[in-house]
Structure formats: structure tokens, C-alpha cells
CHARMM-style PDB file with segment names, atoms N, HN, CA, C and O in Angstrom:
ATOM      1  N   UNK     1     176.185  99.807 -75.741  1.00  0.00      PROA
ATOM      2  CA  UNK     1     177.639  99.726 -75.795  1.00  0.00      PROA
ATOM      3  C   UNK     1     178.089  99.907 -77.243  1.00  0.00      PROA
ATOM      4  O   UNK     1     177.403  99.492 -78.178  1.00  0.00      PROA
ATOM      5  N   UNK     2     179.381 100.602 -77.426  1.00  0.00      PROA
ATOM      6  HN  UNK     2     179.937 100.938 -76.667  1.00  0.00      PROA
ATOM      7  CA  UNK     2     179.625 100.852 -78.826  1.00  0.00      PROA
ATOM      8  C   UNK     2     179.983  99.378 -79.280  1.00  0.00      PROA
ATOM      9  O   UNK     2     179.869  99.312 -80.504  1.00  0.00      PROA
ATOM     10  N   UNK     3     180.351  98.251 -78.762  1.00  0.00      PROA
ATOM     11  HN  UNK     3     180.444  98.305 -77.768  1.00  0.00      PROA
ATOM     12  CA  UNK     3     180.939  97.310 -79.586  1.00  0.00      PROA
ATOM     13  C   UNK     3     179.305  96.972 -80.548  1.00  0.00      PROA
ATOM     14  O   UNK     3     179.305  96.659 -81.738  1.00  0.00      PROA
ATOM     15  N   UNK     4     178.119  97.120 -79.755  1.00  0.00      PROA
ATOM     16  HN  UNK     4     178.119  97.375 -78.788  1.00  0.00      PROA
ATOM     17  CA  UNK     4     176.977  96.437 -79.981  1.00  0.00      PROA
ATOM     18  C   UNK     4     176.419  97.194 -80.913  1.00  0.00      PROA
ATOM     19  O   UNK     4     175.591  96.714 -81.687  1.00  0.00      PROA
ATOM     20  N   UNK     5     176.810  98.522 -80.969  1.00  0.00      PROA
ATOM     21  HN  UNK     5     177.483  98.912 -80.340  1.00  0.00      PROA
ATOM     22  CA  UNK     5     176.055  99.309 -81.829  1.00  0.00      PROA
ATOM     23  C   UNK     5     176.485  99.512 -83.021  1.00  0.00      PROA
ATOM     24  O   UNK     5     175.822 100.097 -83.877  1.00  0.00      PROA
ATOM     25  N   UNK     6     178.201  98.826 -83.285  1.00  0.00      PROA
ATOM     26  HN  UNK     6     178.740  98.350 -82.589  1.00  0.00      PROA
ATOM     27  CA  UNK     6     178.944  98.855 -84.359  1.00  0.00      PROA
ATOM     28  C   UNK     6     178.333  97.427 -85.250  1.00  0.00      PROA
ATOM     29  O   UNK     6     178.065  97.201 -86.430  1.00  0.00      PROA
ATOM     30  N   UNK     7     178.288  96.650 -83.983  1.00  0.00      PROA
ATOM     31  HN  UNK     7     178.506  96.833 -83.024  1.00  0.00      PROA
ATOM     32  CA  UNK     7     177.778  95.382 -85.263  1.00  0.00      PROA
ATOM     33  C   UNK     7     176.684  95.606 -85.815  1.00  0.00      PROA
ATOM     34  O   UNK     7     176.531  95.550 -87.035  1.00  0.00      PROA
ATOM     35  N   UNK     8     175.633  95.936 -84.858  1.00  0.00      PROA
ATOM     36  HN  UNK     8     175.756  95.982 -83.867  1.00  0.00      PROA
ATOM     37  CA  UNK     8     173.911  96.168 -85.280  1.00  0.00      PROA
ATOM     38  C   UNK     8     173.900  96.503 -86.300  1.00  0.00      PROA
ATOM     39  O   UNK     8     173.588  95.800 -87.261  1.00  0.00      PROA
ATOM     40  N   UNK     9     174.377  98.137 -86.355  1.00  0.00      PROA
ATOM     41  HN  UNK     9     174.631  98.709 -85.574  1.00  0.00      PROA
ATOM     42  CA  UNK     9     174.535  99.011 -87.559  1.00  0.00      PROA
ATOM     43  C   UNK     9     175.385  98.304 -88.761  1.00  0.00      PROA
ATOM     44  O   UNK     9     174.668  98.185 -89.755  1.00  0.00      PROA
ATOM     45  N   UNK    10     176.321  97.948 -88.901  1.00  0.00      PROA
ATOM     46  HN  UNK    10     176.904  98.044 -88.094  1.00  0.00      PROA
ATOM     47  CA  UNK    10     176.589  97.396 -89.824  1.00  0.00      PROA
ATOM     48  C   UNK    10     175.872  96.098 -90.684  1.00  0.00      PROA
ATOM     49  O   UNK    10     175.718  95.973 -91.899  1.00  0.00      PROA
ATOM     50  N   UNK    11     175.536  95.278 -89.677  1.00  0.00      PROA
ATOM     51  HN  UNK    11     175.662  95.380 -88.690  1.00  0.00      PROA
ATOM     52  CA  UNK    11     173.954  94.017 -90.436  1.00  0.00      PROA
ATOM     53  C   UNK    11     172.911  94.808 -90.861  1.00  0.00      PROA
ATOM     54  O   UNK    11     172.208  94.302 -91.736  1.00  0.00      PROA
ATOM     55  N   UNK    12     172.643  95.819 -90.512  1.00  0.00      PROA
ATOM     56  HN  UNK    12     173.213  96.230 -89.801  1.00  0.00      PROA
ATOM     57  CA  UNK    12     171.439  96.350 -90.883  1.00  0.00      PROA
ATOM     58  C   UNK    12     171.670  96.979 -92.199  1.00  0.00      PROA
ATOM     59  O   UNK    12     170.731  97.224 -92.957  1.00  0.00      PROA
ATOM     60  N   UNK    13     173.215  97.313 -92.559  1.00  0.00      PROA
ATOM     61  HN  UNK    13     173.977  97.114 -91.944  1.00  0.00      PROA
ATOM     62  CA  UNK    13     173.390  97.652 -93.492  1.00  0.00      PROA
ATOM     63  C   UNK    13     173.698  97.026 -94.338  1.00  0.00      PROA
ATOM     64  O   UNK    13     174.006  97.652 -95.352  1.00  0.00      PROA
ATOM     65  N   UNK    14     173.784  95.546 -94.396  1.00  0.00      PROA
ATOM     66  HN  UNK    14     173.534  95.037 -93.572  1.00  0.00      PROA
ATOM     67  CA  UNK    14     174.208  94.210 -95.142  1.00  0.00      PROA
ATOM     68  C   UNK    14     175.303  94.229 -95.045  1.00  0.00      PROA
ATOM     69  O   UNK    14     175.762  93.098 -95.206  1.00  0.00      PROA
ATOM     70  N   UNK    15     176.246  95.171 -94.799  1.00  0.00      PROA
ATOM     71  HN  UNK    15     175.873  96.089 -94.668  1.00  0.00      PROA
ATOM     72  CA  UNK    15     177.363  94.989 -95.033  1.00  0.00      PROA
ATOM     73  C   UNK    15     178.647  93.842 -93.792  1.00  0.00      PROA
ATOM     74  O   UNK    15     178.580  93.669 -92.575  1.00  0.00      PROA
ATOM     75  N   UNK    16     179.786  93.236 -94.945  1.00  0.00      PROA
ATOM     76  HN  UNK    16     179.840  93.377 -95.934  1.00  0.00      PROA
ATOM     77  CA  UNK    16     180.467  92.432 -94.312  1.00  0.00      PROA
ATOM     78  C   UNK    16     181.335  93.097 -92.968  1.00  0.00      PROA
ATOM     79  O   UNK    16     181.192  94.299 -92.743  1.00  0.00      PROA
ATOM     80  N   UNK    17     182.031  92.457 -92.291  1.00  0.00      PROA
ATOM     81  HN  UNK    17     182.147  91.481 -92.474  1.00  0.00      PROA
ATOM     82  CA  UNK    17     183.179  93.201 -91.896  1.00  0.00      PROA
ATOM     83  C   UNK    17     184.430  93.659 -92.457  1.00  0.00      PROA
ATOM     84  O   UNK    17     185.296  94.380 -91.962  1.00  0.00      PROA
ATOM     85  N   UNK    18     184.347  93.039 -93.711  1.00  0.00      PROA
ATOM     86  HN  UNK    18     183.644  92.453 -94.114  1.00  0.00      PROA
ATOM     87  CA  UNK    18     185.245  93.399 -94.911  1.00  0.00      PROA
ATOM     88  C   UNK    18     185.225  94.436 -95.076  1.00  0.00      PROA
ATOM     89  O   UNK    18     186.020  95.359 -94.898  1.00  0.00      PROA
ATOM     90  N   UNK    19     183.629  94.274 -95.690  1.00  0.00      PROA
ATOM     91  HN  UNK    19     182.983  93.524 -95.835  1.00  0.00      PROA
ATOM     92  CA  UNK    19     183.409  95.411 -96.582  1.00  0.00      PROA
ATOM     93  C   UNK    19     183.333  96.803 -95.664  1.00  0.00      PROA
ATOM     94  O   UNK    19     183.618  97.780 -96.356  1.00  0.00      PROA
ATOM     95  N   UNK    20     183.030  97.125 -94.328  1.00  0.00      PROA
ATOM     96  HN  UNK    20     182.799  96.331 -93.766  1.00  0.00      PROA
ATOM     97  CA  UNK    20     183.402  98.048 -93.585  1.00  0.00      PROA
ATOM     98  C   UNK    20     184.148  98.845 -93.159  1.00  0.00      PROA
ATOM     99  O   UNK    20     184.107 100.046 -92.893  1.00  0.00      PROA
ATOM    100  N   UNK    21     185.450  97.401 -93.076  1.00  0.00      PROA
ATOM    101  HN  UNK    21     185.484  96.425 -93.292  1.00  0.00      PROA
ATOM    102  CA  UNK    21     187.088  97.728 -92.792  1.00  0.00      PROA
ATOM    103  C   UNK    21     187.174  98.298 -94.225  1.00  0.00      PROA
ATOM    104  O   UNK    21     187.774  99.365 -94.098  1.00  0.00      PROA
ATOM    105  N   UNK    22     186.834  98.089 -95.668  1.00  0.00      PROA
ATOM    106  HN  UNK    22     186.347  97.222 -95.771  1.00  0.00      PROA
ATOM    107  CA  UNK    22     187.376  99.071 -96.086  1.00  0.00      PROA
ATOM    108  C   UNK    22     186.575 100.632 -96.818  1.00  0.00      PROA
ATOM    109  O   UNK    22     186.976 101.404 -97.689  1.00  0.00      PROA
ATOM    110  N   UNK    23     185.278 100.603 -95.969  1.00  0.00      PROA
ATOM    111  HN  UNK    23     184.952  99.976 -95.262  1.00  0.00      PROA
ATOM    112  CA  UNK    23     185.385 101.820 -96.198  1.00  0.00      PROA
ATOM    113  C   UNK    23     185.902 102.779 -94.940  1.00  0.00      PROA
ATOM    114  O   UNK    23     186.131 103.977 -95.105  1.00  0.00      PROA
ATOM    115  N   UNK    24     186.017 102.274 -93.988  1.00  0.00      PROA
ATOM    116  HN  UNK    24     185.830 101.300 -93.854  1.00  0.00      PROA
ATOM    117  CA  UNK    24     186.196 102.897 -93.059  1.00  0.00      PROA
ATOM    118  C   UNK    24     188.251 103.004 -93.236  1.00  0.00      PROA
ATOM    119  O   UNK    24     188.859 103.928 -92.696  1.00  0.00      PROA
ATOM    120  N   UNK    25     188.743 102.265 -93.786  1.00  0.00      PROA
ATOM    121  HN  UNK    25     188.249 101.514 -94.225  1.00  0.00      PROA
ATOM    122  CA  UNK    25     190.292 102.342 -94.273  1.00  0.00      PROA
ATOM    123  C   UNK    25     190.904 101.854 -93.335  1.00  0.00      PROA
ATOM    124  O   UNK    25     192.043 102.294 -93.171  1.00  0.00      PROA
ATOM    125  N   UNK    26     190.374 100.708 -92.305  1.00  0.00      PROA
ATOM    126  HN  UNK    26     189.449 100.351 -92.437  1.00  0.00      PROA
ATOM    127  CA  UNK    26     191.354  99.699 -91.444  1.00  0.00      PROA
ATOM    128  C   UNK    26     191.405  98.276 -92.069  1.00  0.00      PROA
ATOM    129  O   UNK    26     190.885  97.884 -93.113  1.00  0.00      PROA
ATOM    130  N   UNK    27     192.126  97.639 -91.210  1.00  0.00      PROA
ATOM    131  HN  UNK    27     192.548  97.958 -90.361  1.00  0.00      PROA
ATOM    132  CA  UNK    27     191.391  95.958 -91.498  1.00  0.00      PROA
ATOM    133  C   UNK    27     190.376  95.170 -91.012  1.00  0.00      PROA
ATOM    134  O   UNK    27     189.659  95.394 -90.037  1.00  0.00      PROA
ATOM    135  N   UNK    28     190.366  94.287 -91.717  1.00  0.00      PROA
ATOM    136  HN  UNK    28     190.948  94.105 -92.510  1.00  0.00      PROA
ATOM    137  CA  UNK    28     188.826  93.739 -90.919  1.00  0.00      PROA
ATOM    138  C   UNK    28     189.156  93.267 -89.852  1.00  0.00      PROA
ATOM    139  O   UNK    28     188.186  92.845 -89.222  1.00  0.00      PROA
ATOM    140  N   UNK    29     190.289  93.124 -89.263  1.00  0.00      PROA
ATOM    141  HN  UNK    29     191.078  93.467 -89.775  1.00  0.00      PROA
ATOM    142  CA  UNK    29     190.784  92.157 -87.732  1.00  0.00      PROA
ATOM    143  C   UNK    29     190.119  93.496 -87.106  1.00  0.00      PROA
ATOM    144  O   UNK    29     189.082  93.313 -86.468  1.00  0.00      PROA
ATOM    145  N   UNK    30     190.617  94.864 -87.223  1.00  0.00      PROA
ATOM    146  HN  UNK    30     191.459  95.012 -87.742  1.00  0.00      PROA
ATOM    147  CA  UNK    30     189.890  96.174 -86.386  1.00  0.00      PROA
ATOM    148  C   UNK    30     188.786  95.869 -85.742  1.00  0.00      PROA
ATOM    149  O   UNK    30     188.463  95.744 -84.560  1.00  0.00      PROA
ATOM    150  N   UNK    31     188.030  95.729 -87.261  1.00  0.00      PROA
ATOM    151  HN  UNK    31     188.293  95.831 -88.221  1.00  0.00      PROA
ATOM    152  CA  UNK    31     186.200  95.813 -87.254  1.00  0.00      PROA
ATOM    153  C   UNK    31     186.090  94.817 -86.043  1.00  0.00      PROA
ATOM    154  O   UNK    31     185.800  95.200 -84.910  1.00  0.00      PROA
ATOM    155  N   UNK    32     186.335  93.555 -86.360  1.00  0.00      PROA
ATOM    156  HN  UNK    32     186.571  93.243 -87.281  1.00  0.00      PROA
ATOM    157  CA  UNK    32     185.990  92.140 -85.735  1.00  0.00      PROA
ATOM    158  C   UNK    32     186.661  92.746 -83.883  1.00  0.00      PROA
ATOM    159  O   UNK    32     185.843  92.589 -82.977  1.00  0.00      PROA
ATOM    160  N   UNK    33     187.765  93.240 -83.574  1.00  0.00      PROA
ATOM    161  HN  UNK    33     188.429  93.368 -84.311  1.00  0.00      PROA
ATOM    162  CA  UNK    33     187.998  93.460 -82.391  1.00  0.00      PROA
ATOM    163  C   UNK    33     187.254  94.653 -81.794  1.00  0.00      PROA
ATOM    164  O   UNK    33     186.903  94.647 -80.614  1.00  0.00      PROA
ATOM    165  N   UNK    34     186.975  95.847 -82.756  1.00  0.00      PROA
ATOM    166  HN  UNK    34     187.260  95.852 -83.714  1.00  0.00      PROA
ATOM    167  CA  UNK    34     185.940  96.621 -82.094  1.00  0.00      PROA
ATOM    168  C   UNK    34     184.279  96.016 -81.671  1.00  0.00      PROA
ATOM    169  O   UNK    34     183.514  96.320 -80.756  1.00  0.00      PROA
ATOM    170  N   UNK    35     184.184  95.111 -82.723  1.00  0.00      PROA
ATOM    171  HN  UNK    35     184.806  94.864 -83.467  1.00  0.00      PROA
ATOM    172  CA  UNK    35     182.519  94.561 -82.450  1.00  0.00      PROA
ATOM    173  C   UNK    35     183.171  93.465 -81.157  1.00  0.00      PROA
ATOM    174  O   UNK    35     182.533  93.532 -80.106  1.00  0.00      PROA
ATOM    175  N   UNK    36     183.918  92.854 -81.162  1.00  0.00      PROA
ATOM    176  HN  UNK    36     184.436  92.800 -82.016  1.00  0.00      PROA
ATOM    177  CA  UNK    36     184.543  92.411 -79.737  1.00  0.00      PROA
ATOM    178  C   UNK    36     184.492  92.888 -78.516  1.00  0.00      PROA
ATOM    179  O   UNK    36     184.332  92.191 -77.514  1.00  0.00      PROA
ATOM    180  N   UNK    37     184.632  94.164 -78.532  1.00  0.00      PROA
ATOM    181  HN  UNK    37     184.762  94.730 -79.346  1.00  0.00      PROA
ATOM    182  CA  UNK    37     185.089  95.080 -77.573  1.00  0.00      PROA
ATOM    183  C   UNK    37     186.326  95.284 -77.170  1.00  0.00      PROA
ATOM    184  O   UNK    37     186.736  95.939 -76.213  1.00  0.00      PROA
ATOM    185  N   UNK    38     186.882  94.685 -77.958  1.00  0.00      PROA
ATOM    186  HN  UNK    38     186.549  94.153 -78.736  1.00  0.00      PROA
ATOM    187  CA  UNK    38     188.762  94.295 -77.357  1.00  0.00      PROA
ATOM    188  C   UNK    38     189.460  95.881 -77.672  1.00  0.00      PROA
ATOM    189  O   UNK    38     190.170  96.444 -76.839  1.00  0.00      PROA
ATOM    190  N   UNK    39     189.156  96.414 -78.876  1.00  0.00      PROA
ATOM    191  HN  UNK    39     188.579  95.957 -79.553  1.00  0.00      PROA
ATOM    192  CA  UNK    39     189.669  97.572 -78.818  1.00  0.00      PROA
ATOM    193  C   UNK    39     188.687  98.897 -79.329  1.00  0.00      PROA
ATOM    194  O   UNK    39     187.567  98.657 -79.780  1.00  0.00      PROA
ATOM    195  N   UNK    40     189.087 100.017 -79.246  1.00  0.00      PROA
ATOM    196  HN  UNK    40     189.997 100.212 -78.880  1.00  0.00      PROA
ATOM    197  CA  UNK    40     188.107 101.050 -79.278  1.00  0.00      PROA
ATOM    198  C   UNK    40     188.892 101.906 -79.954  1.00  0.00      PROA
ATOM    199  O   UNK    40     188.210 102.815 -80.427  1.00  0.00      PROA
ATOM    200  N   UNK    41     189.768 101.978 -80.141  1.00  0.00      PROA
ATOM    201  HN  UNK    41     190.322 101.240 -79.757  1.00  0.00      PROA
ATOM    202  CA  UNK    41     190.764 102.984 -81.034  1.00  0.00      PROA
ATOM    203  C   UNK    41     190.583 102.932 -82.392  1.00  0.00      PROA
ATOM    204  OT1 UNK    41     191.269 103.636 -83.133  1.00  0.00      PROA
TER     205      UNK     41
END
């Protein structure tokens, strides 16, 4: 499932959900609701 494969990948990369949301240029509420599954957009 993508929510599962977003978190995996990101621990594996040390990185926070912070630090994700901003390279990826959202907020970290995004990150935290995509590794949720709540949203996919």
C-alpha cells in the first residue's frame, strides 16, 4: 500500500516527516495523512 511504502521509505532514509514535507514542498500534516492513508493527493 502506498501509505506503507511512503513511511518505510522515508525511515530508511532517516529522514523526519518534517524534513520530507519540505523537500517534497507540502506540510508535514500532508506527509503524516498520506502515511495515514487519509489522503493520497
Amino acid at each position: 500500500m502506498l501509505s506503507e511504502n511512503i513511511k518505510t521509505t522515508r525511515k530508511a532514509k532517516g529522514l523526519s516527516q518534517e524534513e520530507l514535507a519540505v523537500r517534497l514542498n507540502v506540510v508535514r500534516q500532508t506527509v503524516s495523512k498520506w502515511e495515514q492513508g487519509v489522503s493520497q493527493s
